[in-house]
mmCIF file of C-alpha atoms in Angstrom:
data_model
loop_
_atom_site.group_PDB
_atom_site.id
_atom_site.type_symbol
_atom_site.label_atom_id
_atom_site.label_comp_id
_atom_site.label_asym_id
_atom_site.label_seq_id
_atom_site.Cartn_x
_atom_site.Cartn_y
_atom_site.Cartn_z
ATOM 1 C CA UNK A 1 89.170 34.924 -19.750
ATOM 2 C CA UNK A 2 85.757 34.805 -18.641
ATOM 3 C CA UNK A 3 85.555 31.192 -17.776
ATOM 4 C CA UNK A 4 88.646 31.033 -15.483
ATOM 5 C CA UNK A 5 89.423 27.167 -14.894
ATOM 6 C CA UNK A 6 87.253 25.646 -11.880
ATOM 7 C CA UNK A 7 87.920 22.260 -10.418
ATOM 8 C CA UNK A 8 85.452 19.687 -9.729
ATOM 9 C CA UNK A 9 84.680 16.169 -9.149
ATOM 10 C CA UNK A 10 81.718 13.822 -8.327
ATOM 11 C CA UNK A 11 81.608 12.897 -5.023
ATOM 12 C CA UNK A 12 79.976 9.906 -3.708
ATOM 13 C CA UNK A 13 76.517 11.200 -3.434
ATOM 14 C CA UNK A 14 76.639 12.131 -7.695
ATOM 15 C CA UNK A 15 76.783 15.871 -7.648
ATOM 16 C CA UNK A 16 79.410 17.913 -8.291
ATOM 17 C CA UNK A 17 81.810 19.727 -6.221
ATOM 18 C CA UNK A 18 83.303 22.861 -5.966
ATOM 19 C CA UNK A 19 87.338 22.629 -5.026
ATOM 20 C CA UNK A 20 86.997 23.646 -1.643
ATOM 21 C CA UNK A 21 89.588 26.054 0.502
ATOM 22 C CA UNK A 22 89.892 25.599 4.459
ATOM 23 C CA UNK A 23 87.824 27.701 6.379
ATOM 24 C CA UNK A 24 90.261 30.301 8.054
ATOM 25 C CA UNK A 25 89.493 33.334 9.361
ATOM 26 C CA UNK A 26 88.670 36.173 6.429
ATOM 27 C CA UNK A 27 90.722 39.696 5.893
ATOM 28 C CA UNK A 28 88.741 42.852 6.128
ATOM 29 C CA UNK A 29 87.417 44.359 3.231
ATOM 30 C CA UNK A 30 86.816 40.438 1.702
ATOM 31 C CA UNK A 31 83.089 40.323 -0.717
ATOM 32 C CA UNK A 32 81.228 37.687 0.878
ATOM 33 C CA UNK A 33 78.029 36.212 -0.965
ATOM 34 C CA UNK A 34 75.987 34.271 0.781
ATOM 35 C CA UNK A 35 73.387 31.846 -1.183
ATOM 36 C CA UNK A 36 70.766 30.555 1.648
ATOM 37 C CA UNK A 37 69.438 27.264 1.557
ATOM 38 C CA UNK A 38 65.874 26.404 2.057
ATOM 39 C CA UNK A 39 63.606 28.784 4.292
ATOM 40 C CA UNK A 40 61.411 28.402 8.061
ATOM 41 C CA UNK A 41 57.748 29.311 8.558
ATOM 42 C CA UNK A 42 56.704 33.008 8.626
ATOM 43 C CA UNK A 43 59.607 34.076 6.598
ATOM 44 C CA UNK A 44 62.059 32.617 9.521
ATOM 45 C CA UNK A 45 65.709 31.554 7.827
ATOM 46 C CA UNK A 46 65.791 28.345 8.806
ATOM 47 C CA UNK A 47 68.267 26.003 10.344
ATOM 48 C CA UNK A 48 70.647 25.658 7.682
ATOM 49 C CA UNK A 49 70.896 28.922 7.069
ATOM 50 C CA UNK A 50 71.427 29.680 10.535
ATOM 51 C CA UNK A 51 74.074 27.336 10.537
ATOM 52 C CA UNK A 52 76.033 28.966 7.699
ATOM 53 C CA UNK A 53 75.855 31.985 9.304
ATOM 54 C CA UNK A 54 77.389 30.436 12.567
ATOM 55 C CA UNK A 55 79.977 29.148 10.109
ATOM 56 C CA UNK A 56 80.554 32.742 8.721
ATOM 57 C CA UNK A 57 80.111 34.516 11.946
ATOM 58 C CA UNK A 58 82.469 32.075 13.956
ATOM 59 C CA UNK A 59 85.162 30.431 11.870
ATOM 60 C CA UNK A 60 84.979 32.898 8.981
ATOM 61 C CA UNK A 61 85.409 35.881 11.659
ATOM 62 C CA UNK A 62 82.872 37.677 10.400
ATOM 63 C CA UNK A 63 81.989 39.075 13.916
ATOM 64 C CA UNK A 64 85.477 40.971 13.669
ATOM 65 C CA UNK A 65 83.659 43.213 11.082
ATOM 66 C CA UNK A 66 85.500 45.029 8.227
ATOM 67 C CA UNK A 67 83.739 42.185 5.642
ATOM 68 C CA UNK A 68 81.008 43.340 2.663
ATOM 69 C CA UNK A 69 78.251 40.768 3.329
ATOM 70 C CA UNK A 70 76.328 40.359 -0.060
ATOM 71 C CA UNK A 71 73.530 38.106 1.431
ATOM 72 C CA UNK A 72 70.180 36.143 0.322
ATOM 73 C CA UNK A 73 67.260 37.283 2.481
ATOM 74 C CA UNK A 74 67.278 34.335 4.991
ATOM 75 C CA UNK A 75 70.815 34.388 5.170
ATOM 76 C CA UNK A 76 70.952 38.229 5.988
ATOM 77 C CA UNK A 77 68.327 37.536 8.639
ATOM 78 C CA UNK A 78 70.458 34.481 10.210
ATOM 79 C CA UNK A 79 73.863 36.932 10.303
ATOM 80 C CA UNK A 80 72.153 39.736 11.938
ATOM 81 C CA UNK A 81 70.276 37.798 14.882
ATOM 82 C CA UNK A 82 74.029 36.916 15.390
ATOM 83 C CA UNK A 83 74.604 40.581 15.496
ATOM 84 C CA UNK A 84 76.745 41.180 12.190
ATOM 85 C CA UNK A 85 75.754 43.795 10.065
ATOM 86 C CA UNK A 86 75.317 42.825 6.376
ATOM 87 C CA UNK A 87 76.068 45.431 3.636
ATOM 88 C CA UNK A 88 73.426 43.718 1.159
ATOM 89 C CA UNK A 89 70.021 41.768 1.492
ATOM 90 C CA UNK A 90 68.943 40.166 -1.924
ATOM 91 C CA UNK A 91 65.220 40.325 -1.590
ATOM 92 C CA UNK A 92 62.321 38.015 -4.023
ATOM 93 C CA UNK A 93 59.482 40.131 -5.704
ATOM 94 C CA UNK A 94 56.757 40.082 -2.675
ATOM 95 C CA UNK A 95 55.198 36.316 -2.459
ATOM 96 C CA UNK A 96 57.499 34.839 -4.933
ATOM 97 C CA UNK A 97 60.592 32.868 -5.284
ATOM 98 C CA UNK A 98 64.095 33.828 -6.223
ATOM 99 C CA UNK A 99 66.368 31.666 -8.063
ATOM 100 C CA UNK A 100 70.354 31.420 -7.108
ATOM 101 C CA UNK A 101 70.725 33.135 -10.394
ATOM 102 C CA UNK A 102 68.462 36.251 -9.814
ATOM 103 C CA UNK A 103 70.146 36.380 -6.403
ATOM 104 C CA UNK A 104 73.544 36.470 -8.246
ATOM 105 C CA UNK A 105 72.116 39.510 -10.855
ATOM 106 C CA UNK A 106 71.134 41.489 -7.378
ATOM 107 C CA UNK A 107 74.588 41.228 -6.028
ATOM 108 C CA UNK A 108 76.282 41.806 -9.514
ATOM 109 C CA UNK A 109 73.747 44.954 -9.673
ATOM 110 C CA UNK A 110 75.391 46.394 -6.132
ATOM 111 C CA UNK A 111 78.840 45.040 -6.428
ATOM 112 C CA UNK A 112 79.892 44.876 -9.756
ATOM 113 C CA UNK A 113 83.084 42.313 -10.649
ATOM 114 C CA UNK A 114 86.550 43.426 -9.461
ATOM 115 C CA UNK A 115 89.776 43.826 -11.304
ATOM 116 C CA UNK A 116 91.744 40.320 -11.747
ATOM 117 C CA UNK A 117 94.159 41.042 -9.278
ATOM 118 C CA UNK A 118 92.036 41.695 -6.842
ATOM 119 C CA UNK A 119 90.909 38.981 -4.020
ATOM 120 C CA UNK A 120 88.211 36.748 -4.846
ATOM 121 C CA UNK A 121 85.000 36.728 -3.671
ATOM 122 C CA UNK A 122 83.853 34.310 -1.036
ATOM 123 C CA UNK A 123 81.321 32.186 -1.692
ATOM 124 C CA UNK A 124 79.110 31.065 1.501
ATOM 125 C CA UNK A 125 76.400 27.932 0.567
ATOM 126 C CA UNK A 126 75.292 24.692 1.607
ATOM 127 C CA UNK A 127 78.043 21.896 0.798
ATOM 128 C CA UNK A 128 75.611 20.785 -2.114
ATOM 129 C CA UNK A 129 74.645 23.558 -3.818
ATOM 130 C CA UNK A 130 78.094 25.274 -3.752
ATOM 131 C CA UNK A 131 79.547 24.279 -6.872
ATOM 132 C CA UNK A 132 76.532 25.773 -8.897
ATOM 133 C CA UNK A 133 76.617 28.923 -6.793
ATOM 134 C CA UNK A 134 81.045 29.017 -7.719
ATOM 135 C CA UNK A 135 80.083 28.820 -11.051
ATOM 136 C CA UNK A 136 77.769 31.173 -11.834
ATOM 137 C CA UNK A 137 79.817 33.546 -10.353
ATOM 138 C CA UNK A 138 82.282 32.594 -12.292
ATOM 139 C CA UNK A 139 80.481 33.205 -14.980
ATOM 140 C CA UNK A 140 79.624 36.647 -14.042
ATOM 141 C CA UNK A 141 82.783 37.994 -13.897
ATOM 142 C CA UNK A 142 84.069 37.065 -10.735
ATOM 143 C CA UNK A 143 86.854 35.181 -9.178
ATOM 144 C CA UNK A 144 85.311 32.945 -6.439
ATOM 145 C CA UNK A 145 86.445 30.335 -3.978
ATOM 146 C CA UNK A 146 84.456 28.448 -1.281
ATOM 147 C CA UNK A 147 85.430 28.022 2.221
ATOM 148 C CA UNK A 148 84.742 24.382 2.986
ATOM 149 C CA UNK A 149 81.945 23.841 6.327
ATOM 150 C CA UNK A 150 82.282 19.867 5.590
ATOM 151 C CA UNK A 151 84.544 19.693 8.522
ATOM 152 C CA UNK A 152 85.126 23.045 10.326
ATOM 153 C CA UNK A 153 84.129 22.939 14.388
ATOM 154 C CA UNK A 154 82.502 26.379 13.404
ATOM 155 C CA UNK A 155 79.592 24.239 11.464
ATOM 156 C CA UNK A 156 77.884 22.102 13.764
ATOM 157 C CA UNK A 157 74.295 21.203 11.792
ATOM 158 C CA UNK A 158 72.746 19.834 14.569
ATOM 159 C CA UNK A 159 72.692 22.563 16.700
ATOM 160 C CA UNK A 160 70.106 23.983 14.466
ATOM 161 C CA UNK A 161 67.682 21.528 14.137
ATOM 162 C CA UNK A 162 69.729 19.938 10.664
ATOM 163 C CA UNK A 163 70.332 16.787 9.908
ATOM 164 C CA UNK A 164 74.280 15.209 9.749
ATOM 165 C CA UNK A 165 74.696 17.011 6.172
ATOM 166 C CA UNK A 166 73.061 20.657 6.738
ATOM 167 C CA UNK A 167 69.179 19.909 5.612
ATOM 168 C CA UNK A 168 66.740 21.212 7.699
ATOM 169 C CA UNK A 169 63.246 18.768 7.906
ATOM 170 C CA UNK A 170 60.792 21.587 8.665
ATOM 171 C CA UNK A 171 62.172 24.034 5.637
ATOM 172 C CA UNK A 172 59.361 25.031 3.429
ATOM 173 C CA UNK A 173 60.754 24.692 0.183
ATOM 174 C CA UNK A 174 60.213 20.681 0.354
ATOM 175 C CA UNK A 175 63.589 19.843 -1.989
ATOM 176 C CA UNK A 176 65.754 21.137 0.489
ATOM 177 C CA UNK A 177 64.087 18.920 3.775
ATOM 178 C CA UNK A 178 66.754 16.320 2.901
ATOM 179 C CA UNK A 179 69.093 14.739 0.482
ATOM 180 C CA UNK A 180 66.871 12.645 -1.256
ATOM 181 C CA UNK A 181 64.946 15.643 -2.143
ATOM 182 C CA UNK A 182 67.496 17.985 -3.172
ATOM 183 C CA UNK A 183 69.636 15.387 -4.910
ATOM 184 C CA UNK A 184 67.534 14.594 -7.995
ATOM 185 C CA UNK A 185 66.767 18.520 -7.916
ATOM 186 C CA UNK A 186 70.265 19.771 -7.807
ATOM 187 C CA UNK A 187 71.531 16.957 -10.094
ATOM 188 C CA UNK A 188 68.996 18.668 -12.922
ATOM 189 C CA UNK A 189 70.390 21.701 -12.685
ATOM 190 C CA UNK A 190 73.638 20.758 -12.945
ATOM 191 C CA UNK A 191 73.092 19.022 -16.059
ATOM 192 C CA UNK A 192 71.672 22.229 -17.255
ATOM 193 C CA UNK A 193 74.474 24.486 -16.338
ATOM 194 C CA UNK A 194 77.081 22.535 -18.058
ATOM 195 C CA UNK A 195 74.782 22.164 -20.876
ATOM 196 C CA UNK A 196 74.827 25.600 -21.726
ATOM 197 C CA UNK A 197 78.487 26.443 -20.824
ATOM 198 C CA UNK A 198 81.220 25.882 -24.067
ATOM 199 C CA UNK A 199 84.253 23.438 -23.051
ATOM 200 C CA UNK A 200 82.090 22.512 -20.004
ATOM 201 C CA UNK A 201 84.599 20.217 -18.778
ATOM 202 C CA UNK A 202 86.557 23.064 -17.146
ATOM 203 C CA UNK A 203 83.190 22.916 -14.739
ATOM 204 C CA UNK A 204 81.672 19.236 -14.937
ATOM 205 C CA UNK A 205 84.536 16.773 -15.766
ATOM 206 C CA UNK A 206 86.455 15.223 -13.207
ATOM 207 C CA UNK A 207 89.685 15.945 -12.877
ATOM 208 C CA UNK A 208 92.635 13.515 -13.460
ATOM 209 C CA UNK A 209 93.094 10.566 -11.142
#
């Protein structure tokens, strides 16, 4: 069905997690979306964004080519200074702010959702806001899975001006500076997703110990 079963659990910070895969090198032809995280001065992506396109450039093998890039707007600029084409570039209205979900509609818009048995599509965000980009692709239609940057030599945050867990301190939109910003931010929205999702466990509960 529409909802297809999607593992989580709390981790120690409180928010939810997506069941991560390992972060191998992707097959050509793979849909890749790519949710940015936060945004630099004078419409510059930002560090973390330009360290999850180092992730998808370098361990992902996106520089091999042969992958549809479906990408946010500071995303899409972070791939292509890394000289990747990308076949998508979810743009806001001029001066205004787009949500994950109105980023998801864009996508959805040029790529519609695939037969079952086709391969999933590849979901590319920061550690913490991955599970509630997973599932609202899920919820669109898709089959998704996220390849995990916790721990992958291709993600190295630091390089980019981050902090140890991917935030970058001079991003403009203040909640994602730092995990004591985003937390309480990400935690609402959450709450609001499995609010409005029947069963919601398949999404919120944690699984079995």
């Amino acid at each position: 069905g529409l909802l297809a079963e999607s593992p989580a659990k709390r981790n120690m910070l409180g928010l939810l997690s997506p069941q991560f895969v390992p972060a191998v090198p992707l097959a050509d032809g793979q849909r890749i979306f790519c949710f940015s995280f936060g945004e630099g001065p004078e419409l510059d992506p930002g560090g973390s964004n330009r360290g999850l396109a180092a992730f998808l450039v370098g361990r992902l093998g996106a520089s091999s080519g042969g992958l549809e890039i479906f990408a946010q707007r500071e995303l899409a600029v972070a791939v292509k200074e890394l000289g990747v084409d990308v076949t998508f570039t979810a743009e806001p209205q001029p001066g205004g702010y787009i949500t994950t979900q109105q980023v998801l509609e864009q996508f959805r818009n040029q790529s519609p959702p695939a037969p079952a048995d086709e391969r999933p599509a590849v979901i590319i965000a920061h550690p913490h806001h991955a599970w509630r980009c997973l599932v609202l692709t899920t919820l669109a239609g898709y089959v998704g899975i996220v390849p995990d940057p916790r721990t992958s030599a291709g993600l190295q945050w630091q390089r980019f001006g981050n902090d140890d867990d991917g935030y970058d301190p001079e991003s403009l939109q203040a909640h994602t500076r730092s995990f004591e910003t985003f937390h309480p931010y990400e935690i609402r929205h959450q709450h609001g997703i499995c609010m409005q999702i029947h069963n919601s466990h398949r999404f919120c509960a944690s699984p079995p110990s």
